[in-house]
mmCIF file of C-alpha atoms in Angstrom:
data_model
loop_
_atom_site.group_PDB
_atom_site.id
_atom_site.type_symbol
_atom_site.label_atom_id
_atom_site.label_comp_id
_atom_site.label_asym_id
_atom_site.label_seq_id
_atom_site.Cartn_x
_atom_site.Cartn_y
_atom_site.Cartn_z
ATOM 1 C CA UNK A 274 156.898 19.059 170.870
ATOM 2 C CA UNK A 275 155.832 22.797 171.334
ATOM 3 C CA UNK A 276 152.138 23.703 171.101
ATOM 4 C CA UNK A 277 151.213 25.958 168.203
ATOM 5 C CA UNK A 278 149.969 29.326 169.580
ATOM 6 C CA UNK A 279 147.677 32.040 168.842
ATOM 7 C CA UNK A 280 147.778 35.411 169.713
ATOM 8 C CA UNK A 281 145.350 37.680 169.646
ATOM 9 C CA UNK A 282 146.513 41.743 169.418
ATOM 10 C CA UNK A 283 148.719 44.159 166.634
ATOM 11 C CA UNK A 284 150.251 46.604 169.048
ATOM 12 C CA UNK A 285 153.963 47.217 170.385
ATOM 13 C CA UNK A 286 153.986 44.100 172.706
ATOM 14 C CA UNK A 287 152.746 41.817 170.015
ATOM 15 C CA UNK A 288 155.555 42.757 167.609
ATOM 16 C CA UNK A 289 157.818 42.335 170.398
ATOM 17 C CA UNK A 290 157.122 39.365 171.498
ATOM 18 C CA UNK A 291 156.476 37.131 168.125
ATOM 19 C CA UNK A 292 159.973 37.279 167.479
ATOM 20 C CA UNK A 293 160.541 35.884 171.312
ATOM 21 C CA UNK A 294 158.238 32.947 170.782
ATOM 22 C CA UNK A 295 159.860 32.218 167.284
ATOM 23 C CA UNK A 296 163.270 32.087 168.610
ATOM 24 C CA UNK A 297 162.448 29.788 171.384
ATOM 25 C CA UNK A 298 160.475 27.480 168.760
ATOM 26 C CA UNK A 299 157.360 28.152 168.851
ATOM 27 C CA UNK A 300 155.412 27.944 165.648
ATOM 28 C CA UNK A 301 152.623 30.958 166.181
ATOM 29 C CA UNK A 302 149.908 29.280 163.677
ATOM 30 C CA UNK A 303 147.492 32.578 163.689
ATOM 31 C CA UNK A 304 146.874 35.751 164.817
ATOM 32 C CA UNK A 305 143.735 38.670 165.602
ATOM 33 C CA UNK A 306 143.230 41.987 165.156
ATOM 34 C CA UNK A 307 140.312 44.125 165.549
ATOM 35 C CA UNK A 308 139.986 45.061 161.972
ATOM 36 C CA UNK A 309 140.991 42.928 158.999
ATOM 37 C CA UNK A 310 143.301 45.332 157.203
ATOM 38 C CA UNK A 311 145.384 45.443 160.534
ATOM 39 C CA UNK A 312 145.231 41.959 160.823
ATOM 40 C CA UNK A 313 146.291 41.877 157.245
ATOM 41 C CA UNK A 314 149.238 43.782 157.855
ATOM 42 C CA UNK A 315 150.582 42.485 160.998
ATOM 43 C CA UNK A 316 150.330 38.560 159.836
ATOM 44 C CA UNK A 317 152.537 39.728 156.389
ATOM 45 C CA UNK A 318 154.725 42.117 158.494
ATOM 46 C CA UNK A 319 155.405 39.073 161.268
ATOM 47 C CA UNK A 320 155.031 36.222 158.836
ATOM 48 C CA UNK A 321 151.884 34.682 160.067
ATOM 49 C CA UNK A 322 150.431 32.089 157.511
ATOM 50 C CA UNK A 323 146.486 33.059 159.577
ATOM 51 C CA UNK A 324 144.871 36.613 160.057
ATOM 52 C CA UNK A 325 141.750 37.114 161.282
ATOM 53 C CA UNK A 326 139.053 39.882 162.662
ATOM 54 C CA UNK A 327 136.484 37.018 164.047
ATOM 55 C CA UNK A 328 138.032 35.208 167.275
ATOM 56 C CA UNK A 329 136.272 31.711 167.005
ATOM 57 C CA UNK A 330 138.449 30.908 163.420
ATOM 58 C CA UNK A 331 141.461 31.519 166.342
ATOM 59 C CA UNK A 332 140.289 29.721 169.364
ATOM 60 C CA UNK A 333 139.121 26.758 167.413
ATOM 61 C CA UNK A 334 141.706 25.920 165.544
ATOM 62 C CA UNK A 335 143.587 22.328 165.813
ATOM 63 C CA UNK A 336 146.900 23.663 165.285
ATOM 64 C CA UNK A 337 146.693 26.576 168.209
ATOM 65 C CA UNK A 338 147.301 24.720 171.509
ATOM 66 C CA UNK A 339 147.860 27.963 173.149
ATOM 67 C CA UNK A 340 146.961 31.336 173.366
ATOM 68 C CA UNK A 341 148.801 34.881 174.047
ATOM 69 C CA UNK A 342 145.521 37.140 174.709
ATOM 70 C CA UNK A 343 147.383 40.862 173.858
ATOM 71 C CA UNK A 344 144.376 42.927 173.003
ATOM 72 C CA UNK A 345 142.415 45.275 174.720
ATOM 73 C CA UNK A 346 141.492 44.438 178.145
ATOM 74 C CA UNK A 347 137.803 44.573 177.632
ATOM 75 C CA UNK A 348 138.127 41.112 175.750
ATOM 76 C CA UNK A 349 140.515 40.000 178.020
ATOM 77 C CA UNK A 350 138.181 37.429 180.123
ATOM 78 C CA UNK A 351 135.848 36.799 176.952
ATOM 79 C CA UNK A 352 138.696 34.854 175.068
ATOM 80 C CA UNK A 353 140.462 33.598 178.111
ATOM 81 C CA UNK A 354 137.647 31.809 179.517
ATOM 82 C CA UNK A 355 136.125 30.721 176.281
ATOM 83 C CA UNK A 356 139.828 29.543 175.169
ATOM 84 C CA UNK A 357 140.085 27.557 178.512
ATOM 85 C CA UNK A 358 136.707 25.907 178.237
ATOM 86 C CA UNK A 359 137.246 24.618 174.523
ATOM 87 C CA UNK A 360 141.098 23.355 176.245
ATOM 88 C CA UNK A 361 143.478 25.858 174.652
ATOM 89 C CA UNK A 362 146.647 26.813 177.321
ATOM 90 C CA UNK A 363 146.067 30.827 178.145
ATOM 91 C CA UNK A 364 148.601 33.213 178.452
ATOM 92 C CA UNK A 365 146.410 36.512 179.290
ATOM 93 C CA UNK A 366 147.886 40.113 178.954
ATOM 94 C CA UNK A 367 147.906 42.608 182.242
ATOM 95 C CA UNK A 368 145.779 43.788 183.856
ATOM 96 C CA UNK A 369 143.016 40.573 183.977
ATOM 97 C CA UNK A 370 140.253 42.006 182.543
ATOM 98 C CA UNK A 371 138.373 45.431 182.960
ATOM 99 C CA UNK A 372 137.400 44.479 186.932
ATOM 100 C CA UNK A 373 137.123 42.280 189.325
ATOM 101 C CA UNK A 374 134.152 40.648 187.749
ATOM 102 C CA UNK A 375 135.994 39.467 184.890
ATOM 103 C CA UNK A 376 139.405 38.896 186.562
ATOM 104 C CA UNK A 377 136.998 36.480 188.553
ATOM 105 C CA UNK A 378 135.135 35.276 185.316
ATOM 106 C CA UNK A 379 138.842 34.016 184.900
ATOM 107 C CA UNK A 380 139.296 32.309 188.145
ATOM 108 C CA UNK A 381 136.619 30.398 187.864
ATOM 109 C CA UNK A 382 137.568 29.157 184.662
ATOM 110 C CA UNK A 383 141.542 28.612 186.038
ATOM 111 C CA UNK A 384 139.984 26.832 188.353
ATOM 112 C CA UNK A 385 137.691 24.514 186.713
ATOM 113 C CA UNK A 386 140.440 23.527 184.011
ATOM 114 C CA UNK A 387 143.293 22.913 186.456
ATOM 115 C CA UNK A 388 144.912 20.578 184.506
ATOM 116 C CA UNK A 389 145.304 23.899 181.360
ATOM 117 C CA UNK A 390 148.631 26.978 182.161
ATOM 118 C CA UNK A 391 146.459 29.715 183.111
ATOM 119 C CA UNK A 392 148.268 32.905 183.635
ATOM 120 C CA UNK A 393 148.805 36.530 182.938
ATOM 121 C CA UNK A 394 151.487 37.903 181.099
ATOM 122 C CA UNK A 395 153.615 40.002 184.266
ATOM 123 C CA UNK A 396 156.952 39.753 183.049
ATOM 124 C CA UNK A 397 158.680 41.703 185.731
ATOM 125 C CA UNK A 398 158.827 38.584 187.783
ATOM 126 C CA UNK A 399 161.436 36.825 185.582
ATOM 127 C CA UNK A 400 163.710 40.104 185.188
ATOM 128 C CA UNK A 401 166.843 38.961 186.968
ATOM 129 C CA UNK A 402 166.854 41.745 188.951
ATOM 130 C CA UNK A 403 163.746 40.900 190.419
ATOM 131 C CA UNK A 404 164.624 37.658 191.212
ATOM 132 C CA UNK A 405 167.517 37.922 192.314
ATOM 133 C CA UNK A 406 166.384 41.039 195.134
ATOM 134 C CA UNK A 407 163.487 37.856 195.770
ATOM 135 C CA UNK A 408 165.962 35.718 196.714
ATOM 136 C CA UNK A 409 168.097 38.110 198.718
ATOM 137 C CA UNK A 410 164.787 38.703 200.542
ATOM 138 C CA UNK A 411 164.296 34.820 201.000
ATOM 139 C CA UNK A 412 167.896 34.937 202.346
ATOM 140 C CA UNK A 413 167.140 37.487 204.722
ATOM 141 C CA UNK A 414 169.431 39.771 203.799
ATOM 142 C CA UNK A 415 167.324 42.465 204.948
ATOM 143 C CA UNK A 416 166.524 40.977 208.406
ATOM 144 C CA UNK A 417 163.172 39.983 209.934
ATOM 145 C CA UNK A 418 161.366 42.265 208.681
ATOM 146 C CA UNK A 419 160.617 44.607 205.170
ATOM 147 C CA UNK A 420 159.624 48.471 206.794
ATOM 148 C CA UNK A 421 159.243 50.405 203.370
ATOM 149 C CA UNK A 422 158.811 50.114 199.677
ATOM 150 C CA UNK A 423 159.566 52.990 197.682
ATOM 151 C CA UNK A 424 159.356 52.986 193.939
ATOM 152 C CA UNK A 425 159.723 55.879 191.268
ATOM 153 C CA UNK A 426 159.382 54.338 187.566
ATOM 154 C CA UNK A 427 159.186 57.623 184.797
ATOM 155 C CA UNK A 428 158.033 55.462 181.841
ATOM 156 C CA UNK A 429 158.077 57.706 178.960
ATOM 157 C CA UNK A 430 154.974 59.190 177.247
ATOM 158 C CA UNK A 431 152.704 56.838 176.320
ATOM 159 C CA UNK A 432 151.335 58.223 172.929
ATOM 160 C CA UNK A 433 153.361 59.641 169.908
ATOM 161 C CA UNK A 434 152.138 62.643 168.182
ATOM 162 C CA UNK A 435 152.093 59.742 165.239
ATOM 163 C CA UNK A 436 149.634 57.723 167.305
ATOM 164 C CA UNK A 437 145.941 57.461 166.541
ATOM 165 C CA UNK A 438 143.291 56.689 169.582
ATOM 166 C CA UNK A 439 142.962 53.742 170.805
ATOM 167 C CA UNK A 440 141.929 51.292 173.889
ATOM 168 C CA UNK A 441 144.843 52.537 175.721
ATOM 169 C CA UNK A 442 143.797 56.283 175.666
ATOM 170 C CA UNK A 443 139.593 55.752 177.218
ATOM 171 C CA UNK A 444 139.877 54.114 180.946
ATOM 172 C CA UNK A 445 136.592 52.552 180.656
ATOM 173 C CA UNK A 446 138.558 50.105 177.665
ATOM 174 C CA UNK A 447 141.534 49.956 180.305
ATOM 175 C CA UNK A 448 144.306 52.404 179.254
ATOM 176 C CA UNK A 449 146.565 54.678 181.428
ATOM 177 C CA UNK A 450 149.471 54.172 183.893
ATOM 178 C CA UNK A 451 147.709 52.630 186.383
ATOM 179 C CA UNK A 452 146.556 49.924 184.555
ATOM 180 C CA UNK A 453 150.086 49.245 182.408
ATOM 181 C CA UNK A 454 152.160 49.867 184.750
ATOM 182 C CA UNK A 455 150.952 50.159 188.194
ATOM 183 C CA UNK A 456 149.376 46.521 187.537
ATOM 184 C CA UNK A 457 153.136 45.101 187.478
ATOM 185 C CA UNK A 458 154.155 47.220 190.827
ATOM 186 C CA UNK A 459 151.240 46.037 192.791
ATOM 187 C CA UNK A 460 152.183 42.450 191.647
ATOM 188 C CA UNK A 461 155.583 42.373 191.834
ATOM 189 C CA UNK A 462 155.737 44.262 195.374
ATOM 190 C CA UNK A 463 153.179 41.071 196.167
ATOM 191 C CA UNK A 464 155.905 38.357 194.488
ATOM 192 C CA UNK A 465 158.769 40.208 196.509
ATOM 193 C CA UNK A 466 157.436 40.124 199.725
ATOM 194 C CA UNK A 467 154.431 37.403 199.529
ATOM 195 C CA UNK A 468 152.081 39.725 201.175
ATOM 196 C CA UNK A 469 148.832 41.451 199.797
ATOM 197 C CA UNK A 470 147.972 45.141 200.351
ATOM 198 C CA UNK A 471 145.303 45.954 203.018
ATOM 199 C CA UNK A 472 144.230 49.431 201.844
ATOM 200 C CA UNK A 473 144.962 51.821 200.224
ATOM 201 C CA UNK A 474 145.477 55.454 199.021
ATOM 202 C CA UNK A 475 146.077 57.275 195.498
ATOM 203 C CA UNK A 476 146.035 59.896 192.787
ATOM 204 C CA UNK A 477 145.436 59.110 190.179
ATOM 205 C CA UNK A 478 145.687 61.966 187.223
ATOM 206 C CA UNK A 479 145.147 62.703 183.350
ATOM 207 C CA UNK A 480 147.589 66.321 182.313
ATOM 208 C CA UNK A 481 147.594 65.640 178.807
ATOM 209 C CA UNK A 482 143.959 64.861 177.623
ATOM 210 C CA UNK A 483 145.308 66.159 173.351
ATOM 211 C CA UNK A 484 148.202 65.059 170.737
ATOM 212 C CA UNK A 485 148.623 66.402 166.961
ATOM 213 C CA UNK A 486 146.732 63.210 166.081
ATOM 214 C CA UNK A 487 144.208 63.270 168.985
ATOM 215 C CA UNK A 488 142.123 65.814 169.395
ATOM 216 C CA UNK A 489 138.209 66.950 168.840
ATOM 217 C CA UNK A 490 135.823 65.029 169.421
ATOM 218 C CA UNK A 491 137.855 62.132 170.788
ATOM 219 C CA UNK A 492 140.661 62.960 173.836
ATOM 220 C CA UNK A 493 142.532 61.392 176.204
ATOM 221 C CA UNK A 494 140.656 60.386 179.528
ATOM 222 C CA UNK A 495 143.440 57.345 180.515
ATOM 223 C CA UNK A 496 145.859 58.586 183.577
ATOM 224 C CA UNK A 497 149.471 59.711 182.328
ATOM 225 C CA UNK A 498 149.971 59.672 186.724
ATOM 226 C CA UNK A 499 149.082 58.096 189.572
ATOM 227 C CA UNK A 500 150.759 58.106 192.938
ATOM 228 C CA UNK A 501 149.372 56.157 195.552
ATOM 229 C CA UNK A 502 150.621 53.926 198.991
ATOM 230 C CA UNK A 503 149.679 50.127 199.612
ATOM 231 C CA UNK A 504 149.383 49.016 204.057
ATOM 232 C CA UNK A 505 150.554 45.738 203.045
ATOM 233 C CA UNK A 506 150.046 42.678 206.062
ATOM 234 C CA UNK A 507 152.294 43.158 208.557
ATOM 235 C CA UNK A 508 152.329 46.826 208.612
ATOM 236 C CA UNK A 509 154.803 47.450 205.257
ATOM 237 C CA UNK A 510 154.327 50.921 203.980
ATOM 238 C CA UNK A 511 154.682 51.053 199.665
ATOM 239 C CA UNK A 512 155.184 54.169 198.222
ATOM 240 C CA UNK A 513 154.825 54.377 193.952
ATOM 241 C CA UNK A 514 155.479 57.024 191.417
ATOM 242 C CA UNK A 515 154.152 56.466 187.832
ATOM 243 C CA UNK A 516 155.053 59.661 185.795
ATOM 244 C CA UNK A 517 154.206 59.023 182.056
ATOM 245 C CA UNK A 518 155.892 62.971 181.262
ATOM 246 C CA UNK A 519 159.357 62.619 180.122
ATOM 247 C CA UNK A 520 160.211 62.002 176.912
ATOM 248 C CA UNK A 521 158.816 59.391 174.118
ATOM 249 C CA UNK A 522 161.171 55.644 174.863
ATOM 250 C CA UNK A 523 162.719 56.940 177.856
ATOM 251 C CA UNK A 524 162.714 55.064 181.139
ATOM 252 C CA UNK A 525 163.663 54.715 184.264
ATOM 253 C CA UNK A 526 163.099 52.890 187.334
ATOM 254 C CA UNK A 527 164.357 52.531 191.761
ATOM 255 C CA UNK A 528 162.701 50.024 193.035
ATOM 256 C CA UNK A 529 164.241 49.902 196.924
ATOM 257 C CA UNK A 530 163.265 47.233 199.604
ATOM 258 C CA UNK A 531 163.898 48.597 203.206
ATOM 259 C CA UNK A 532 165.189 47.044 206.485
ATOM 260 C CA UNK A 533 166.008 47.780 209.202
ATOM 261 C CA UNK A 534 169.255 50.067 208.445
ATOM 262 C CA UNK A 535 169.577 47.610 205.308
ATOM 263 C CA UNK A 536 168.100 47.811 202.034
ATOM 264 C CA UNK A 537 167.867 46.268 198.917
ATOM 265 C CA UNK A 538 167.777 48.716 195.523
ATOM 266 C CA UNK A 539 167.304 47.728 192.083
ATOM 267 C CA UNK A 540 168.119 50.361 189.404
ATOM 268 C CA UNK A 541 167.087 49.621 185.613
ATOM 269 C CA UNK A 542 168.194 46.011 185.596
ATOM 270 C CA UNK A 543 170.681 46.410 188.475
ATOM 271 C CA UNK A 544 170.638 45.401 191.885
ATOM 272 C CA UNK A 545 172.603 47.068 194.732
ATOM 273 C CA UNK A 546 172.570 46.585 198.128
ATOM 274 C CA UNK A 547 173.396 47.545 201.852
ATOM 275 C CA UNK A 548 173.912 45.958 205.426
ATOM 276 C CA UNK A 549 175.579 45.712 208.367
ATOM 277 C CA UNK A 550 176.479 49.778 208.105
ATOM 278 C CA UNK A 551 178.601 48.800 205.178
ATOM 279 C CA UNK A 552 178.647 50.858 201.753
ATOM 280 C CA UNK A 553 176.095 49.876 199.033
ATOM 281 C CA UNK A 554 177.457 46.423 197.473
ATOM 282 C CA UNK A 555 176.752 45.296 193.888
ATOM 283 C CA UNK A 556 174.348 41.957 193.875
ATOM 284 C CA UNK A 557 173.659 41.758 190.226
ATOM 285 C CA UNK A 558 175.230 43.981 187.138
ATOM 286 C CA UNK A 559 172.580 43.429 184.093
ATOM 287 C CA UNK A 560 175.576 42.601 181.116
ATOM 288 C CA UNK A 561 173.461 39.755 179.562
ATOM 289 C CA UNK A 562 172.625 40.567 175.967
ATOM 290 C CA UNK A 563 169.202 39.853 174.304
ATOM 291 C CA UNK A 564 170.680 38.438 172.023
ATOM 292 C CA UNK A 565 167.662 38.809 169.893
ATOM 293 C CA UNK A 566 166.538 41.181 167.364
ATOM 294 C CA UNK A 567 163.474 42.705 167.911
ATOM 295 C CA UNK A 568 161.653 45.652 166.346
ATOM 296 C CA UNK A 569 162.283 49.386 167.241
ATOM 297 C CA UNK A 570 159.768 50.041 169.371
ATOM 298 C CA UNK A 571 159.029 52.452 172.861
ATOM 299 C CA UNK A 572 159.203 48.905 175.288
ATOM 300 C CA UNK A 573 160.898 48.943 177.948
ATOM 301 C CA UNK A 574 164.891 46.960 178.045
ATOM 302 C CA UNK A 575 162.807 45.828 181.328
ATOM 303 C CA UNK A 576 159.850 44.780 180.263
ATOM 304 C CA UNK A 577 161.161 43.081 176.541
ATOM 305 C CA UNK A 578 164.227 41.161 178.860
ATOM 306 C CA UNK A 579 161.559 40.138 181.613
ATOM 307 C CA UNK A 580 159.675 39.013 179.156
ATOM 308 C CA UNK A 581 162.132 37.157 177.463
ATOM 309 C CA UNK A 582 162.764 35.162 179.868
ATOM 310 C CA UNK A 583 158.701 34.720 180.773
ATOM 311 C CA UNK A 584 159.034 32.666 176.932
ATOM 312 C CA UNK A 585 162.076 30.642 178.271
ATOM 313 C CA UNK A 586 159.966 28.972 181.405
ATOM 314 C CA UNK A 587 157.492 28.811 179.640
ATOM 315 C CA UNK A 588 159.437 26.803 176.671
ATOM 316 C CA UNK A 589 160.761 24.214 179.117
ATOM 317 C CA UNK A 590 157.392 23.736 180.899
ATOM 318 C CA UNK A 591 155.788 21.768 177.366
ATOM 319 C CA UNK A 592 159.699 20.621 176.795
ATOM 320 C CA UNK A 593 159.038 16.241 177.035
ATOM 321 C CA UNK A 594 159.212 14.914 180.777
ATOM 322 C CA UNK A 595 160.792 11.286 181.020
ATOM 323 C CA UNK A 596 158.466 10.349 184.110
ATOM 324 C CA UNK A 597 154.756 10.864 181.741
ATOM 325 C CA UNK A 598 156.689 12.182 178.488
ATOM 326 C CA UNK A 599 154.007 15.080 179.077
ATOM 327 C CA UNK A 600 154.203 19.127 180.446
ATOM 328 C CA UNK A 601 154.438 20.423 183.779
ATOM 329 C CA UNK A 602 154.142 23.752 185.575
ATOM 330 C CA UNK A 603 156.829 23.679 187.345
ATOM 331 C CA UNK A 604 159.123 26.661 184.931
ATOM 332 C CA UNK A 605 156.252 28.567 185.206
ATOM 333 C CA UNK A 606 155.564 28.563 189.208
ATOM 334 C CA UNK A 607 156.902 31.734 189.755
ATOM 335 C CA UNK A 608 154.460 32.946 187.209
ATOM 336 C CA UNK A 609 151.333 35.033 188.160
ATOM 337 C CA UNK A 610 148.175 33.114 187.526
ATOM 338 C CA UNK A 611 144.412 34.583 187.343
ATOM 339 C CA UNK A 612 144.516 34.528 191.325
ATOM 340 C CA UNK A 613 147.262 36.669 191.412
ATOM 341 C CA UNK A 614 145.398 39.006 188.748
ATOM 342 C CA UNK A 615 142.202 39.225 190.677
ATOM 343 C CA UNK A 616 143.884 40.251 193.636
ATOM 344 C CA UNK A 617 145.800 43.511 191.596
ATOM 345 C CA UNK A 618 142.179 44.235 189.767
ATOM 346 C CA UNK A 619 140.897 44.332 193.555
ATOM 347 C CA UNK A 620 143.636 46.815 194.219
ATOM 348 C CA UNK A 621 143.534 48.487 191.071
ATOM 349 C CA UNK A 622 139.940 49.379 192.061
ATOM 350 C CA UNK A 623 140.642 50.984 195.321
ATOM 351 C CA UNK A 624 143.486 53.305 194.225
ATOM 352 C CA UNK A 625 140.703 54.855 191.644
ATOM 353 C CA UNK A 626 138.280 54.833 194.780
ATOM 354 C CA UNK A 627 140.594 55.990 196.754
ATOM 355 C CA UNK A 628 141.301 58.985 194.413
ATOM 356 C CA UNK A 629 137.668 59.735 193.825
ATOM 357 C CA UNK A 630 136.755 59.701 197.312
ATOM 358 C CA UNK A 631 141.028 60.961 198.926
ATOM 359 C CA UNK A 632 140.028 58.720 201.724
ATOM 360 C CA UNK A 633 142.170 55.248 202.125
ATOM 361 C CA UNK A 634 140.388 53.024 200.933
ATOM 362 C CA UNK A 635 140.511 49.242 202.109
ATOM 363 C CA UNK A 636 141.237 46.200 199.668
ATOM 364 C CA UNK A 637 138.278 43.447 199.522
ATOM 365 C CA UNK A 638 138.841 40.677 196.872
ATOM 366 C CA UNK A 639 135.642 39.908 195.420
ATOM 367 C CA UNK A 640 134.554 36.263 195.918
ATOM 368 C CA UNK A 641 131.401 35.981 194.491
ATOM 369 C CA UNK A 642 130.039 37.293 190.904
ATOM 370 C CA UNK A 643 128.180 40.488 192.151
ATOM 371 C CA UNK A 644 124.543 41.921 192.061
ATOM 372 C CA UNK A 645 124.047 43.950 188.419
ATOM 373 C CA UNK A 646 120.260 45.442 189.924
ATOM 374 C CA UNK A 647 121.900 46.356 193.458
ATOM 375 C CA UNK A 648 125.331 47.404 191.359
ATOM 376 C CA UNK A 649 122.824 49.960 189.334
ATOM 377 C CA UNK A 650 121.003 50.903 191.811
ATOM 378 C CA UNK A 651 124.426 51.835 193.851
ATOM 379 C CA UNK A 652 125.644 53.355 190.610
ATOM 380 C CA UNK A 653 122.230 55.428 189.790
ATOM 381 C CA UNK A 654 122.107 57.164 193.929
ATOM 382 C CA UNK A 655 125.991 57.977 193.893
ATOM 383 C CA UNK A 656 125.004 59.807 190.344
ATOM 384 C CA UNK A 657 121.944 61.488 191.644
ATOM 385 C CA UNK A 658 124.407 62.935 194.718
ATOM 386 C CA UNK A 659 127.263 63.644 192.231
ATOM 387 C CA UNK A 660 124.251 65.769 190.629
ATOM 388 C CA UNK A 661 123.310 67.270 193.764
#
């Protein structure tokens, strides 16, 4: 029997996810939004029986066993840790919290309750083009080594002229291209190669600070452009360029993974390759129809298709198994877990530090909770230096 679901959030991704969950047989029992009016509106729109603006009202429901956390990142750790603590499975949106401290709390909770599912919504791992690319890499299509990975993504504008100010506009609350798109990039690079970043160099900028609806006292501080380089274990170099200055709802991606005189490239949702000095060959064409009515929202088709595949794997994980009549984690074994979320946060933090200092920065993954007093003293010293 599939678990009942509680959803936290009311954005575009929620409006896409709920129909996908229903199509796969899940029942959405409750939804949370920051305001009761917003919760009521989306509850009516999506046909969800219970709505609230109180976190515990969803977590403590007996008919809810699986939580989807798709709200602002400042609430990710709080909700995820509490949900695991009372025996609920969790799928949390990217990134894992606001920083490594949040992510580490989530990792500890996931380790303390290993029988529960605890995943990060890096749905690009399930996009067929990337699963085929990963298989080709494992089968040595590129030879014995990967030399370079080049990533170029044009995501369309993060905000339309009709959007109101919310957490996506604020870099402190986790908004912006680096968190929302860069986190996917960092994750699927490690997913494809099995290697982690050793050091990074990046530039993060906010060029469009206002829209027709967002101006005056409030302005956009979340970055709409970033470019960064990563040096991976083994010497592989990654270059990524994330641009959200093109027209709204316009999405283009090209991810090229190079070996010695060979390469694999994903364009949109299609996979091509070239080896042995032959011409480029088609390895996978994305002709599969989503077969699902999703609302007209500005979410990239690859993201929606990856989300469909991830939910399908999640459904399979909860289907009864003959041996124990319970669920198994194997169908979601390729999904990103909370440890992967902590690594992504470490890289994001290093990229932001590199942009601030204009230097290469080593990626240090946190293993212990930091001393709050020491962090405060360091912040005060840094502020004093900047003022001087």
